[in-house]
Coordinates of C-alpha atoms in Angstrom, one line a residue:
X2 CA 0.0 0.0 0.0
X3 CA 1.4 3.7 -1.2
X4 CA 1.7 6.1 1.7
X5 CA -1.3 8.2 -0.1
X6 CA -3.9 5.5 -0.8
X7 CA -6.5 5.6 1.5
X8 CA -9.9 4.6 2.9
X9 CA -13.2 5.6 3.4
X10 CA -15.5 6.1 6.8
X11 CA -17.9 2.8 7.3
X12 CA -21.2 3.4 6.0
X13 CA -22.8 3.2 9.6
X14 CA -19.8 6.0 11.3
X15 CA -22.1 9.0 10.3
X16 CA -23.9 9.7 13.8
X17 CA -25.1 13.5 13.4
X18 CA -25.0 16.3 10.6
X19 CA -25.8 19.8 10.5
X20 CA -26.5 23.1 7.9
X21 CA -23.3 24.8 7.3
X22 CA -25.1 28.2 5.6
X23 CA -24.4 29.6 2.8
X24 CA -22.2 32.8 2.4
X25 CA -20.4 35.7 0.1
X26 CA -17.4 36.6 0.0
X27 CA -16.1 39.6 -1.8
X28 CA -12.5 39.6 -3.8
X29 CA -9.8 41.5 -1.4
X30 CA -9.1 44.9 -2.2
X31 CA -5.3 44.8 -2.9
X32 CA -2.5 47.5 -3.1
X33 CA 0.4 46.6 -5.2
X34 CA -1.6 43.6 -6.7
X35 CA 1.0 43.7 -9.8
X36 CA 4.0 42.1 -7.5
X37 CA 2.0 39.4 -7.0
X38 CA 3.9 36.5 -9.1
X39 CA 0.8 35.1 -11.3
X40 CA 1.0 31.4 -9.7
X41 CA 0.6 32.8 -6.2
X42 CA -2.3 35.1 -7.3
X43 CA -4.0 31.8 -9.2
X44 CA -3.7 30.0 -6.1
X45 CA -5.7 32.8 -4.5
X46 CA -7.9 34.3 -7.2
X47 CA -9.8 30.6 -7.8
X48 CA -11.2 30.9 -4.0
X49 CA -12.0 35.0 -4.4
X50 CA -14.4 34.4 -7.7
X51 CA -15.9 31.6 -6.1
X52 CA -18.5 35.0 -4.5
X53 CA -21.4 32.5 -3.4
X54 CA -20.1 29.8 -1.2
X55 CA -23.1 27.1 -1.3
X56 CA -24.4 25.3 1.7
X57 CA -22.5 22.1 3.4
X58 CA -23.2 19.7 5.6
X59 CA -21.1 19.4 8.9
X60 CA -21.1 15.6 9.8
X61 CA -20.4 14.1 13.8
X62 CA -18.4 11.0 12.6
X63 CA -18.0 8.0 15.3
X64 CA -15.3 5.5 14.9
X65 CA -14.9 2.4 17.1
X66 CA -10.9 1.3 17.8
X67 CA -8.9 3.2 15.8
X68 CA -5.7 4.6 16.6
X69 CA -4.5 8.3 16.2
X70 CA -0.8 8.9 14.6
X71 CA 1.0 12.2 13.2
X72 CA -1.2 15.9 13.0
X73 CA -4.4 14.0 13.7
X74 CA -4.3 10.9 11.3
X75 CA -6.9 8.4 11.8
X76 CA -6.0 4.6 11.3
X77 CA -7.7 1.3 11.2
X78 CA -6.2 -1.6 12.5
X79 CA -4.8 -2.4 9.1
X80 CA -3.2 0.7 9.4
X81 CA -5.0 2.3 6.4
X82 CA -5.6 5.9 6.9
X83 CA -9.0 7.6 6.6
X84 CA -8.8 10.2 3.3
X85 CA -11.2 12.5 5.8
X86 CA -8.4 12.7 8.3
X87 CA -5.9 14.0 5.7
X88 CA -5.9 17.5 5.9
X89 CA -2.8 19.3 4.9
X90 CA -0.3 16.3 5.2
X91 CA 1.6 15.2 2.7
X92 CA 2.3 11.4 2.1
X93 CA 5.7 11.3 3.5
X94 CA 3.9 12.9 6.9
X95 CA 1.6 10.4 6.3
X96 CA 3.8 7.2 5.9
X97 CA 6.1 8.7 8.8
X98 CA 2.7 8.6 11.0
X99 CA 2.2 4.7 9.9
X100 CA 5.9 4.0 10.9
X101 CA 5.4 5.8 14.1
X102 CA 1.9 4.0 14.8
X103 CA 3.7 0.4 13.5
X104 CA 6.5 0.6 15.8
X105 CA 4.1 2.1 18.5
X106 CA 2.4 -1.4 18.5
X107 CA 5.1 -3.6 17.9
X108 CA 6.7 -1.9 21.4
X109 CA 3.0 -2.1 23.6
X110 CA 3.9 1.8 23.6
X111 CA 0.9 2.7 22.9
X112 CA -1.9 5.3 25.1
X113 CA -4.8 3.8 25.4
X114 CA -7.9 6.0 25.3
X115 CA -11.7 4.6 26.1
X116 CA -14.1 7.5 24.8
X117 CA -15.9 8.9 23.1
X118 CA -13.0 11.5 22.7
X119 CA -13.4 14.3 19.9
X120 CA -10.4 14.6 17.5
X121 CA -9.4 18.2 17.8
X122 CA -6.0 17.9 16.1
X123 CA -4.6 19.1 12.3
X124 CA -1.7 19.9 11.3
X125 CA -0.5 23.4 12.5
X126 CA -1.4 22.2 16.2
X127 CA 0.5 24.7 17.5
X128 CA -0.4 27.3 15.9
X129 CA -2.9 30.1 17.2
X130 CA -4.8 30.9 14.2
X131 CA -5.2 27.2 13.1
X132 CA -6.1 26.2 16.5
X133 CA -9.2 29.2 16.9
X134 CA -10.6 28.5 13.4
X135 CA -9.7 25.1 12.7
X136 CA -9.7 23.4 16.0
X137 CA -11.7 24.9 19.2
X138 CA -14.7 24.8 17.0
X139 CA -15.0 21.2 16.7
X140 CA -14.8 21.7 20.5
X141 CA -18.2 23.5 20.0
X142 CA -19.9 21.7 18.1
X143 CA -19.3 18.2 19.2
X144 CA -20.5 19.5 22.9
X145 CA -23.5 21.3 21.6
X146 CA -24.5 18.1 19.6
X147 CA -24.0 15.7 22.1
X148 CA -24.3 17.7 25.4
X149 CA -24.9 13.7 27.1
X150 CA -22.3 11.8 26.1
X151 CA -19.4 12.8 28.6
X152 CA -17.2 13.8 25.8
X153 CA -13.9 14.3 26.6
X154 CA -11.6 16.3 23.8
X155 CA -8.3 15.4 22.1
X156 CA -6.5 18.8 22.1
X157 CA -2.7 19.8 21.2
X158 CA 0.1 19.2 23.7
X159 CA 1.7 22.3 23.5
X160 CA 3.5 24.5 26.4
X161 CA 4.1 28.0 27.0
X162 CA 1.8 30.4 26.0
X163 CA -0.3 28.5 23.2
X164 CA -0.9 26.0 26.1
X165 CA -2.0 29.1 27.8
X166 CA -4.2 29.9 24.9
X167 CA -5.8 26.5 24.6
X168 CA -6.6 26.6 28.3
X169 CA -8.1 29.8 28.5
X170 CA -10.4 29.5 25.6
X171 CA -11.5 26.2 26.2
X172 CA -12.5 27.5 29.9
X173 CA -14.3 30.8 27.8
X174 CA -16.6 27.9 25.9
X175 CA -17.1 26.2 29.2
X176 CA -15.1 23.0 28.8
X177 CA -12.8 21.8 32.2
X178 CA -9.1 21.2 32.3
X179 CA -10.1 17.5 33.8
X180 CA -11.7 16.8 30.3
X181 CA -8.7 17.4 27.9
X182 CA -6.6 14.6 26.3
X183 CA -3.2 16.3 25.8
X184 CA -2.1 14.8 22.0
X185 CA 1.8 14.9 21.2
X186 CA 2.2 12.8 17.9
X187 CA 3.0 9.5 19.9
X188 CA 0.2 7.2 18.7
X189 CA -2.7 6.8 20.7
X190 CA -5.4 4.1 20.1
X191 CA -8.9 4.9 21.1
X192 CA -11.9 2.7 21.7
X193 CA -14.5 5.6 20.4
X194 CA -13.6 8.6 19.0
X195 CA -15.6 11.5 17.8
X196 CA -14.6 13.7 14.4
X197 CA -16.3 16.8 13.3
X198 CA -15.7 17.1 9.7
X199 CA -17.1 20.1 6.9
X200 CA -16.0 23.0 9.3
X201 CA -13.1 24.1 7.7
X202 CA -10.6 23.5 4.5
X203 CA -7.2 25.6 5.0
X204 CA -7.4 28.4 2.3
X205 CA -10.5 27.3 0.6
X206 CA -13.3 27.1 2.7
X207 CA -14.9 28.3 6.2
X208 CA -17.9 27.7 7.4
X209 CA -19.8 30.7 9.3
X210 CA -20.4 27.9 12.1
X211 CA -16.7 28.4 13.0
X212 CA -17.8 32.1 14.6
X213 CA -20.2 30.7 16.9
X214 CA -17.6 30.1 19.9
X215 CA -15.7 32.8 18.9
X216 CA -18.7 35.2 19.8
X217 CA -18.9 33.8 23.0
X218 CA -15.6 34.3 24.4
X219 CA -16.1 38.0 22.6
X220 CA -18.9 38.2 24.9
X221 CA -17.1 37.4 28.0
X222 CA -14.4 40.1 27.7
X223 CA -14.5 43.8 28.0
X224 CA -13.2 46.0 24.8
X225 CA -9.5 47.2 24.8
X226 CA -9.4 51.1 24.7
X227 CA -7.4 51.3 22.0
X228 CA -8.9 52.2 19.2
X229 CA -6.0 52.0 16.8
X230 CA -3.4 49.5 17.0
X231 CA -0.7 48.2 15.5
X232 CA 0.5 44.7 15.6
X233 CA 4.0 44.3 15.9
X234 CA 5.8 40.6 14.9
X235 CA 8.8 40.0 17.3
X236 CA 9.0 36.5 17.5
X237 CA 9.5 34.4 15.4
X238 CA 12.1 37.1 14.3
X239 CA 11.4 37.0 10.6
X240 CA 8.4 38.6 8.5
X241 CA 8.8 42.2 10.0
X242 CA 9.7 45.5 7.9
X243 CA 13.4 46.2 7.3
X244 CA 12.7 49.0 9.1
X245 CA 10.3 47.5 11.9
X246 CA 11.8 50.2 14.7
X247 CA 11.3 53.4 12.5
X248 CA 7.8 52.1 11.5
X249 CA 6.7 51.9 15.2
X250 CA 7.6 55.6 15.8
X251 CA 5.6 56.3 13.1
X252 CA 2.7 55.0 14.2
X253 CA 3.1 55.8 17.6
X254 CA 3.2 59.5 16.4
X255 CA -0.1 58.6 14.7
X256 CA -2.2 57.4 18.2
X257 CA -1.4 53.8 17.5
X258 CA -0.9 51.8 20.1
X259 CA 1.8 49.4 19.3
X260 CA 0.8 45.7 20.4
X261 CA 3.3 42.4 20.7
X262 CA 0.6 39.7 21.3
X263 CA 3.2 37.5 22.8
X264 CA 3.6 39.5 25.9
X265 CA -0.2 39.7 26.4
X266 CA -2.6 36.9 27.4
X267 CA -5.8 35.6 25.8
X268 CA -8.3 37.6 27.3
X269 CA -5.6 40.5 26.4
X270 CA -5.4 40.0 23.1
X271 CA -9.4 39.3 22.7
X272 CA -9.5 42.7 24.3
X273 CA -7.4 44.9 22.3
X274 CA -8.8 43.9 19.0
X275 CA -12.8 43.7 20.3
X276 CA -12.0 47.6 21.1
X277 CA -9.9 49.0 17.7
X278 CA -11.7 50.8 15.5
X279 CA -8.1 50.0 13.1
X280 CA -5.7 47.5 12.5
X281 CA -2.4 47.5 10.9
X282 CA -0.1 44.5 11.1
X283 CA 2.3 42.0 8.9
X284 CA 0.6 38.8 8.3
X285 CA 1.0 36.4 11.0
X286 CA -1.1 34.0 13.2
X287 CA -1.7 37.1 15.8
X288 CA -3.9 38.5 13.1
X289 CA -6.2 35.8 13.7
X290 CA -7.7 37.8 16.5
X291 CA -9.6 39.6 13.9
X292 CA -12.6 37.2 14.4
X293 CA -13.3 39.2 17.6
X294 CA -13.4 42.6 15.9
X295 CA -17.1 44.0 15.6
X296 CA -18.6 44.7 11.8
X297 CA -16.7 47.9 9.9
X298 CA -13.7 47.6 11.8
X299 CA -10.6 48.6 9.3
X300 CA -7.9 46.4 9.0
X301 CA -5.1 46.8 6.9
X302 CA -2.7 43.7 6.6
X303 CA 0.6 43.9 4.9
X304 CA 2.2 40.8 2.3
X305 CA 4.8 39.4 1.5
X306 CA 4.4 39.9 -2.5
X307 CA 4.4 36.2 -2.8
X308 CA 3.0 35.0 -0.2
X309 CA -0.6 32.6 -1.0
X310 CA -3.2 33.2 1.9
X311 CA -6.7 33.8 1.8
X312 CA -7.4 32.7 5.7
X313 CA -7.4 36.2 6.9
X314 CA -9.5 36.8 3.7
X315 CA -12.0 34.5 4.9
X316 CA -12.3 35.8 8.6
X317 CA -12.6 39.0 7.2
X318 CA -15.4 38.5 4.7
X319 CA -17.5 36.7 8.0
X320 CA -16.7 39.4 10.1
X321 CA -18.1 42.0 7.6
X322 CA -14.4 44.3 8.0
X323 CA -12.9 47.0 5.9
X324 CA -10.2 44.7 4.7
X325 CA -7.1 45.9 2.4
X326 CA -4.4 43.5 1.1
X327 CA -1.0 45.4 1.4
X328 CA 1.7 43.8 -1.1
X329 CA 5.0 44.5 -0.3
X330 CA 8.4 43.6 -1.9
X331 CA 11.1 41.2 0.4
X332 CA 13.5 42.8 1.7
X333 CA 16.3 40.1 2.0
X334 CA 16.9 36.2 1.7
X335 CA 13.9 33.8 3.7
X336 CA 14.6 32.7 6.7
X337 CA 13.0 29.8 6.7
X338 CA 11.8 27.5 3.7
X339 CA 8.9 29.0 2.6
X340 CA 9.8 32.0 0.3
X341 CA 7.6 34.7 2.0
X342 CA 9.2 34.4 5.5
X343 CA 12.1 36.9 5.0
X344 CA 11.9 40.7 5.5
X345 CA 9.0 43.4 3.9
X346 CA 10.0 46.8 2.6
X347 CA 8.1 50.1 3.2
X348 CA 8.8 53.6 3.1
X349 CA 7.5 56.4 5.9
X350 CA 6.1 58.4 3.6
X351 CA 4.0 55.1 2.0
X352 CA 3.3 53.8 5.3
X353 CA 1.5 57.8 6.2
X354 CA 0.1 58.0 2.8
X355 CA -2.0 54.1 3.7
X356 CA -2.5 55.1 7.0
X357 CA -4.6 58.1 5.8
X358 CA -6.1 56.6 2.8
X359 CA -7.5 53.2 5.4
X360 CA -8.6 56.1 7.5
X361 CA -11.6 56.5 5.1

């Protein structure tokens, strides 16, 4: 068997479904759209002409022993992989999750989970933005849908402050610490476990269903005062203007208040972009937060010219914000494999001339 063949659910695993509604979804605008290279802006454009996204259903899958390998891989005991559990791995992550899971069994190393336990792992785990949009609402649903069955939730292993993150929403949606299964990618088998599947697709698709937990922990915590903020990118240490210092003067000059979400909390960070009025930032996971703004709020994100993304796009579109793609040109070599993940150029006088022109 090839490391990408794989199997379907069982005719019998479907257990629930629900109405993912239809939306629209306006194309971007975008400054600077002629840096764009034309393969990254035909990996973006085939999502922004979609306009009317159709209704889907959301379907409560249950599967009985199967084991859990890699970003949230699903396998049978004949160690095929379910296709509905492949998300953004590619078959070498796959086939390195089968090895794992083989040599897990062959050893007895293996964590044994009873159930019913809801699968609330993809790849970028650790990750902020994919774990608000792509992960926490499985949380939802599943405990909405089946508010009886003493669910408890497979959630990220992580430390720090995305630990911190996981926590503190989960607690905002009213799920206990004492119910979370904390996944590393050792291979777990579990005797009933619970998938959500139809919420999201990274950079293609998001259902308006993803918003409902988000509005709750919105609810729960006060507005920052700030009503124009500036999010600044200081770790990782890459994706940040040449001149990241000089820009932050500027700004500062302007009323904005400049924000590093990694020295703030959750509820912070909820806070400071339920209160703004405007957003400026680089692309990053931070940006994420703009699910909590309210309806009008402007937000101008700057992009690597070559970067792919329509994520931000997506939450932007839902949210009903002023959104403006900023393209800007790299300003040195990548710093890590992907080609957008080096340093963005801007000038004073551009960066005044966009401030006033996002103003209005």
């Amino acid at each position: 068997m090839s490391s990408i063949d794989a199997i379907q659910f069982p005719a019998d695993s479907i257990l629930d479904c629900l109405s993912s509604p239809s939306f629209h979804a306006n194309k971007p605008v975008i400054v600077h759209e002629d840096r764009i290279p034309s393969d990254v802006w035909t990996a973006m454009n085939w999502a922004w002409r979609i306009g009317d996204f159709p209704e889907r259903k959301v379907e409560i899958i249950k599967l009985r022993d199967v084991f859990v390998s890699g970003e949230g891989l699903v396998f049978n005991h004949d160690l095929n992989v379910f296709h509905r559990t492949i998300t953004q791995q590619i078959p070498d992550h796959i086939e390195q999750a089968r090895i794992a899971l083989k040599t897990a069994i062959a050893s007895g190393n293996l964590k044994e989970i009873d159930g019913p336990a809801v699968l609330c792992v993809k790849p970028g785990w650790g990750n902020y933005g994919h774990w608000l949009i792509e992960m926490l609402p499985k949380v939802s649903v599943a405990a909405q849908l089946l508010p009886d069955a003493n669910l408890k939730f497979i959630v990220p292993g992580t430390t720090g402050l995305m630990n911190d993150v996981i926590e503190d929403s989960l607690a905002l949606i009213g799920i206990d610490i004492e119910r979370l299964i904390k996944y590393t990618p050792s291979p777990m088998r579990v005797r009933e476990l619970i998938l959500v599947d139809g919420l999201t697709a990274h950079g293609s698709y998001m259902s308006p269903l993803v918003f409902g937990p988000l509005d709750w922990i919105a609810s729960q915590v006060q507005p920052g005062e700030s009503q124009r903020i500036y999010i600044r990118r200081k770790i990782p240490a890459y994706r940040q203007f040449v001149n990241e210092d000089e820009v932050c003067e500027v700004l500062a000059r302007k009323g904005f208040t400049i924000v590093s979400p990694e020295e703030h909390c959750f509820r912070d960070q909820v806070s400071f972009f339920k209160g703004a009025k405007q957003i400026l930032g680089i692309t990053s996971a931070a940006l994420t937060s703009l699910c909590f703004c309210g309806p009008g709020t402007n937000v101008t994100m700057f992009y690597p010219s070559v970067m792919p993304d329509t994520f931000y796009w997506f939450i932007a579109e839902h949210r009903k914000l002023k959104f403006k793609d900023i393209r800007c040109e790299l300003g040195g070599a990548p710093k890590t494999h992907n080609a957008w993940d080096g340093a963005l150029k801007i000038s004073p006088d551009e960066l005044l001339e966009l401030i006033e022109a996002s103003a209005r």
